[in-house]
């Protein structure tokens, strides 16, 4: 991956495992009043390949912009909105390369997980899915339910609901794995990850995840972090 010398680099080595828990959050003001960001990974300045949590105060807005590298987001709290509509908590959306909008947030405010400049040029499907209205499918082991959200090439995005005391099989992540814990506590042999924890595991990493009494709900992406040349 090409990296200019003046780029802002944060967790930019995708061969490294990264874990950020809620107590690690450091919110920073964005260029727009009432909009704060917790940067998770980033390569670039104000226009960047970035993964962030973004917190909008009630009745805030962001300037009109075009998604030159695509935008993917999950609404974590409140209601995100733009000129195309409203996106309540639980909405998963994809705006491919070349799309544009002007976020306008109402009285509830909003917090989103957003990923920018990470689309394949051939991945042109635009969508907004209200995950509170979608069915769950059986997972690979007892106690797991899966809600597929997007598939393109080797990339797969889903919500995964873990019942209490569920054990998954040991497995290896081909082209990486990224998780945001939405509810409960997610575990593996490396540690415990409460709600709000973001994990990024590199190509060929391994683990054996499980839950305890509180179960877990996670947002997960796999197959999107191939090894660098």
mmCIF file of C-alpha atoms in Angstrom:
data_model
loop_
_atom_site.group_PDB
_atom_site.id
_atom_site.type_symbol
_atom_site.label_atom_id
_atom_site.label_comp_id
_atom_site.label_asym_id
_atom_site.label_seq_id
_atom_site.Cartn_x
_atom_site.Cartn_y
_atom_site.Cartn_z
ATOM 1 C CA UNK A 1 0.000 0.000 0.000
ATOM 2 C CA UNK A 2 1.421 3.388 -1.001
ATOM 3 C CA UNK A 3 1.773 5.831 1.899
ATOM 4 C CA UNK A 4 2.838 9.437 1.379
ATOM 5 C CA UNK A 5 5.278 10.809 3.930
ATOM 6 C CA UNK A 6 2.829 13.447 5.165
ATOM 7 C CA UNK A 7 -0.019 10.992 5.719
ATOM 8 C CA UNK A 8 -1.596 10.654 9.133
ATOM 9 C CA UNK A 9 -0.977 7.067 10.185
ATOM 10 C CA UNK A 10 -2.969 5.378 12.947
ATOM 11 C CA UNK A 11 -2.994 1.589 13.324
ATOM 12 C CA UNK A 12 -1.905 1.583 9.683
ATOM 13 C CA UNK A 13 0.041 -1.702 9.804
ATOM 14 C CA UNK A 14 -2.594 -4.257 8.874
ATOM 15 C CA UNK A 15 -0.271 -7.119 9.818
ATOM 16 C CA UNK A 16 -0.746 -6.149 13.488
ATOM 17 C CA UNK A 17 -3.612 -7.096 15.801
ATOM 18 C CA UNK A 18 -5.377 -4.079 17.320
ATOM 19 C CA UNK A 19 -7.804 -3.966 20.265
ATOM 20 C CA UNK A 20 -9.471 -0.703 21.348
ATOM 21 C CA UNK A 21 -11.818 -0.850 24.349
ATOM 22 C CA UNK A 22 -14.213 1.904 25.468
ATOM 23 C CA UNK A 23 -11.778 3.076 28.139
ATOM 24 C CA UNK A 24 -9.285 3.754 25.335
ATOM 25 C CA UNK A 25 -11.572 6.165 23.480
ATOM 26 C CA UNK A 26 -10.165 9.626 22.823
ATOM 27 C CA UNK A 27 -12.786 11.746 21.099
ATOM 28 C CA UNK A 28 -11.503 14.546 18.857
ATOM 29 C CA UNK A 29 -13.363 17.461 17.326
ATOM 30 C CA UNK A 30 -13.945 17.237 13.580
ATOM 31 C CA UNK A 31 -13.830 20.316 11.314
ATOM 32 C CA UNK A 32 -17.614 20.621 11.768
ATOM 33 C CA UNK A 33 -19.158 21.976 15.021
ATOM 34 C CA UNK A 34 -20.957 19.334 17.062
ATOM 35 C CA UNK A 35 -19.248 16.402 15.325
ATOM 36 C CA UNK A 36 -16.605 14.359 17.173
ATOM 37 C CA UNK A 37 -14.531 11.398 16.025
ATOM 38 C CA UNK A 38 -12.827 8.491 17.725
ATOM 39 C CA UNK A 39 -10.304 7.311 15.143
ATOM 40 C CA UNK A 40 -9.702 3.555 15.019
ATOM 41 C CA UNK A 41 -7.415 3.300 12.014
ATOM 42 C CA UNK A 42 -6.387 5.875 9.443
ATOM 43 C CA UNK A 43 -4.093 6.424 6.489
ATOM 44 C CA UNK A 44 -4.257 10.021 5.288
ATOM 45 C CA UNK A 45 -5.195 13.515 6.393
ATOM 46 C CA UNK A 46 -8.721 14.937 6.350
ATOM 47 C CA UNK A 47 -9.442 12.783 3.263
ATOM 48 C CA UNK A 48 -8.284 9.325 4.325
ATOM 49 C CA UNK A 49 -8.717 5.610 4.312
ATOM 50 C CA UNK A 50 -10.302 5.568 7.728
ATOM 51 C CA UNK A 51 -12.297 3.584 10.254
ATOM 52 C CA UNK A 52 -13.865 5.757 12.962
ATOM 53 C CA UNK A 53 -16.631 6.152 15.480
ATOM 54 C CA UNK A 54 -18.381 9.463 14.774
ATOM 55 C CA UNK A 55 -20.614 11.185 17.318
ATOM 56 C CA UNK A 56 -23.082 13.847 16.127
ATOM 57 C CA UNK A 57 -24.658 16.223 18.636
ATOM 58 C CA UNK A 58 -28.421 16.833 18.282
ATOM 59 C CA UNK A 59 -29.261 19.128 15.346
ATOM 60 C CA UNK A 60 -25.716 19.040 13.965
ATOM 61 C CA UNK A 61 -24.769 18.574 10.335
ATOM 62 C CA UNK A 62 -21.796 17.796 8.131
ATOM 63 C CA UNK A 63 -20.817 19.548 4.936
ATOM 64 C CA UNK A 64 -21.899 18.076 1.567
ATOM 65 C CA UNK A 65 -19.334 15.606 0.284
ATOM 66 C CA UNK A 66 -18.743 12.997 -2.394
ATOM 67 C CA UNK A 67 -17.547 9.505 -1.481
ATOM 68 C CA UNK A 68 -14.460 9.257 -3.653
ATOM 69 C CA UNK A 69 -13.552 5.918 -2.081
ATOM 70 C CA UNK A 70 -16.945 4.766 -0.829
ATOM 71 C CA UNK A 71 -18.599 4.944 2.585
ATOM 72 C CA UNK A 72 -19.906 2.162 4.834
ATOM 73 C CA UNK A 73 -21.618 2.861 8.155
ATOM 74 C CA UNK A 74 -23.572 1.255 10.990
ATOM 75 C CA UNK A 75 -25.800 3.428 13.184
ATOM 76 C CA UNK A 76 -24.982 2.655 16.821
ATOM 77 C CA UNK A 77 -27.215 5.199 18.608
ATOM 78 C CA UNK A 78 -29.753 7.878 17.770
ATOM 79 C CA UNK A 79 -30.704 8.468 14.150
ATOM 80 C CA UNK A 80 -28.413 9.433 11.288
ATOM 81 C CA UNK A 81 -30.048 11.329 8.413
ATOM 82 C CA UNK A 82 -29.328 13.032 5.108
ATOM 83 C CA UNK A 83 -31.318 14.416 2.185
ATOM 84 C CA UNK A 84 -32.141 10.840 1.138
ATOM 85 C CA UNK A 85 -33.815 9.805 4.403
ATOM 86 C CA UNK A 86 -33.437 8.813 8.037
ATOM 87 C CA UNK A 87 -31.399 5.874 9.328
ATOM 88 C CA UNK A 88 -32.329 4.780 12.867
ATOM 89 C CA UNK A 89 -30.179 2.791 15.266
ATOM 90 C CA UNK A 90 -29.348 -0.571 13.723
ATOM 91 C CA UNK A 91 -29.200 0.673 10.118
ATOM 92 C CA UNK A 92 -26.334 -0.658 7.998
ATOM 93 C CA UNK A 93 -25.603 1.406 4.880
ATOM 94 C CA UNK A 94 -23.229 1.386 1.928
ATOM 95 C CA UNK A 95 -22.645 4.362 -0.374
ATOM 96 C CA UNK A 96 -20.322 3.324 -3.207
ATOM 97 C CA UNK A 97 -17.679 5.366 -4.971
ATOM 98 C CA UNK A 98 -19.131 8.509 -6.574
ATOM 99 C CA UNK A 99 -22.199 8.876 -4.352
ATOM 100 C CA UNK A 100 -22.755 12.085 -2.369
ATOM 101 C CA UNK A 101 -24.820 13.416 0.528
ATOM 102 C CA UNK A 102 -25.122 16.018 3.274
ATOM 103 C CA UNK A 103 -25.655 14.499 6.741
ATOM 104 C CA UNK A 104 -28.233 16.349 8.843
ATOM 105 C CA UNK A 105 -28.876 15.053 12.360
ATOM 106 C CA UNK A 106 -32.102 15.582 14.281
ATOM 107 C CA UNK A 107 -32.960 15.959 17.947
ATOM 108 C CA UNK A 108 -31.795 12.464 18.899
ATOM 109 C CA UNK A 109 -28.195 12.987 17.780
ATOM 110 C CA UNK A 110 -26.370 9.968 16.349
ATOM 111 C CA UNK A 111 -23.306 7.788 16.781
ATOM 112 C CA UNK A 112 -22.060 5.702 13.860
ATOM 113 C CA UNK A 113 -19.227 3.361 12.961
ATOM 114 C CA UNK A 114 -17.996 4.549 9.565
ATOM 115 C CA UNK A 115 -15.434 3.180 7.104
ATOM 116 C CA UNK A 116 -14.201 5.421 4.292
ATOM 117 C CA UNK A 117 -12.147 4.842 1.119
ATOM 118 C CA UNK A 118 -12.265 1.059 1.425
ATOM 119 C CA UNK A 119 -14.479 0.085 -1.527
ATOM 120 C CA UNK A 120 -13.443 -1.955 -4.517
ATOM 121 C CA UNK A 121 -14.241 -0.005 -7.692
ATOM 122 C CA UNK A 122 -16.422 -2.899 -8.861
ATOM 123 C CA UNK A 123 -18.462 -2.936 -5.634
ATOM 124 C CA UNK A 124 -21.262 -0.604 -6.692
ATOM 125 C CA UNK A 125 -24.242 -1.826 -4.665
ATOM 126 C CA UNK A 126 -25.874 0.965 -2.657
ATOM 127 C CA UNK A 127 -28.007 -0.165 0.252
ATOM 128 C CA UNK A 128 -29.518 0.768 3.608
ATOM 129 C CA UNK A 129 -30.665 -2.168 5.745
ATOM 130 C CA UNK A 130 -32.716 -1.768 8.929
ATOM 131 C CA UNK A 131 -31.262 -4.705 10.823
ATOM 132 C CA UNK A 132 -34.054 -4.555 13.416
ATOM 133 C CA UNK A 133 -36.437 -5.774 10.691
ATOM 134 C CA UNK A 134 -34.291 -8.535 9.154
ATOM 135 C CA UNK A 135 -34.461 -12.277 9.909
ATOM 136 C CA UNK A 136 -31.701 -14.181 11.665
ATOM 137 C CA UNK A 137 -30.235 -17.332 10.121
ATOM 138 C CA UNK A 138 -28.732 -20.309 11.954
ATOM 139 C CA UNK A 139 -24.988 -20.041 12.562
ATOM 140 C CA UNK A 140 -22.304 -22.681 12.167
ATOM 141 C CA UNK A 141 -22.605 -23.875 15.772
ATOM 142 C CA UNK A 142 -25.457 -24.121 18.269
ATOM 143 C CA UNK A 143 -26.069 -20.791 19.973
ATOM 144 C CA UNK A 144 -25.096 -18.634 16.975
ATOM 145 C CA UNK A 145 -27.416 -16.616 14.721
ATOM 146 C CA UNK A 146 -26.194 -14.700 11.681
ATOM 147 C CA UNK A 147 -27.602 -11.771 9.689
ATOM 148 C CA UNK A 148 -25.674 -11.365 6.407
ATOM 149 C CA UNK A 149 -25.350 -7.711 5.350
ATOM 150 C CA UNK A 150 -22.991 -7.608 2.374
ATOM 151 C CA UNK A 151 -20.802 -9.873 0.249
ATOM 152 C CA UNK A 152 -18.360 -8.888 -2.463
ATOM 153 C CA UNK A 153 -15.407 -10.984 -3.551
ATOM 154 C CA UNK A 154 -13.704 -12.264 -0.413
ATOM 155 C CA UNK A 155 -15.352 -9.615 1.802
ATOM 156 C CA UNK A 156 -18.284 -10.659 3.989
ATOM 157 C CA UNK A 157 -20.151 -8.427 6.449
ATOM 158 C CA UNK A 158 -22.673 -9.622 9.023
ATOM 159 C CA UNK A 159 -24.183 -9.267 12.453
ATOM 160 C CA UNK A 160 -23.642 -12.303 14.649
ATOM 161 C CA UNK A 161 -25.730 -12.961 17.756
ATOM 162 C CA UNK A 162 -24.124 -15.191 20.394
ATOM 163 C CA UNK A 163 -26.293 -16.899 23.001
ATOM 164 C CA UNK A 164 -24.849 -17.114 26.511
ATOM 165 C CA UNK A 165 -22.130 -19.748 26.975
ATOM 166 C CA UNK A 166 -21.582 -20.405 23.265
ATOM 167 C CA UNK A 167 -18.295 -21.894 22.068
ATOM 168 C CA UNK A 168 -17.081 -21.462 18.483
ATOM 169 C CA UNK A 169 -14.544 -23.583 16.641
ATOM 170 C CA UNK A 170 -10.856 -22.636 16.441
ATOM 171 C CA UNK A 171 -10.375 -20.883 13.099
ATOM 172 C CA UNK A 172 -7.963 -18.828 11.020
ATOM 173 C CA UNK A 173 -8.764 -15.488 9.395
ATOM 174 C CA UNK A 174 -7.945 -15.517 5.715
ATOM 175 C CA UNK A 175 -7.605 -11.833 4.697
ATOM 176 C CA UNK A 176 -8.318 -10.662 8.222
ATOM 177 C CA UNK A 177 -11.253 -10.015 10.520
ATOM 178 C CA UNK A 178 -12.695 -6.848 12.055
ATOM 179 C CA UNK A 179 -15.226 -6.814 14.916
ATOM 180 C CA UNK A 180 -17.175 -4.188 16.829
ATOM 181 C CA UNK A 181 -18.867 -5.593 19.947
ATOM 182 C CA UNK A 182 -22.368 -4.095 20.113
ATOM 183 C CA UNK A 183 -23.834 -5.870 23.152
ATOM 184 C CA UNK A 184 -22.643 -8.228 25.870
ATOM 185 C CA UNK A 185 -19.052 -9.449 26.104
ATOM 186 C CA UNK A 186 -17.074 -11.291 23.432
ATOM 187 C CA UNK A 187 -14.186 -13.537 24.524
ATOM 188 C CA UNK A 188 -11.322 -15.525 23.091
ATOM 189 C CA UNK A 189 -8.121 -16.986 24.485
ATOM 190 C CA UNK A 190 -6.495 -13.558 24.275
ATOM 191 C CA UNK A 191 -8.949 -11.638 26.471
ATOM 192 C CA UNK A 192 -12.406 -10.209 27.139
ATOM 193 C CA UNK A 193 -14.019 -7.590 24.911
ATOM 194 C CA UNK A 194 -17.021 -5.709 26.354
ATOM 195 C CA UNK A 195 -19.556 -3.746 24.327
ATOM 196 C CA UNK A 196 -17.859 -0.916 22.444
ATOM 197 C CA UNK A 197 -14.638 -2.834 21.846
ATOM 198 C CA UNK A 198 -13.161 -2.760 18.328
ATOM 199 C CA UNK A 199 -10.835 -5.564 17.236
ATOM 200 C CA UNK A 200 -8.857 -5.942 14.030
ATOM 201 C CA UNK A 201 -7.082 -9.254 13.421
ATOM 202 C CA UNK A 202 -4.646 -9.673 10.514
ATOM 203 C CA UNK A 203 -4.401 -12.140 7.658
ATOM 204 C CA UNK A 204 -3.831 -15.710 8.936
ATOM 205 C CA UNK A 205 -4.457 -14.829 12.592
ATOM 206 C CA UNK A 206 -6.179 -17.474 14.732
ATOM 207 C CA UNK A 207 -8.466 -17.612 17.736
ATOM 208 C CA UNK A 208 -11.218 -19.602 19.471
ATOM 209 C CA UNK A 209 -14.037 -17.227 20.473
ATOM 210 C CA UNK A 210 -16.746 -17.851 23.062
ATOM 211 C CA UNK A 211 -19.258 -16.100 25.302
ATOM 212 C CA UNK A 212 -20.192 -16.352 28.959
ATOM 213 C CA UNK A 213 -23.426 -15.567 30.806
ATOM 214 C CA UNK A 214 -24.209 -12.270 29.045
ATOM 215 C CA UNK A 215 -23.828 -13.493 25.445
ATOM 216 C CA UNK A 216 -22.848 -11.002 22.742
ATOM 217 C CA UNK A 217 -23.901 -9.227 19.576
ATOM 218 C CA UNK A 218 -21.099 -8.325 17.169
ATOM 219 C CA UNK A 219 -20.675 -6.569 13.838
ATOM 220 C CA UNK A 220 -18.061 -8.498 11.873
ATOM 221 C CA UNK A 221 -16.198 -8.090 8.574
ATOM 222 C CA UNK A 222 -13.926 -10.774 7.180
ATOM 223 C CA UNK A 223 -11.854 -11.177 4.045
ATOM 224 C CA UNK A 224 -11.151 -7.458 3.519
ATOM 225 C CA UNK A 225 -7.560 -7.196 4.822
ATOM 226 C CA UNK A 226 -5.350 -9.113 2.381
ATOM 227 C CA UNK A 227 -1.611 -9.195 3.062
ATOM 228 C CA UNK A 228 0.339 -6.285 1.622
ATOM 229 C CA UNK A 229 2.650 -6.869 -1.301
#
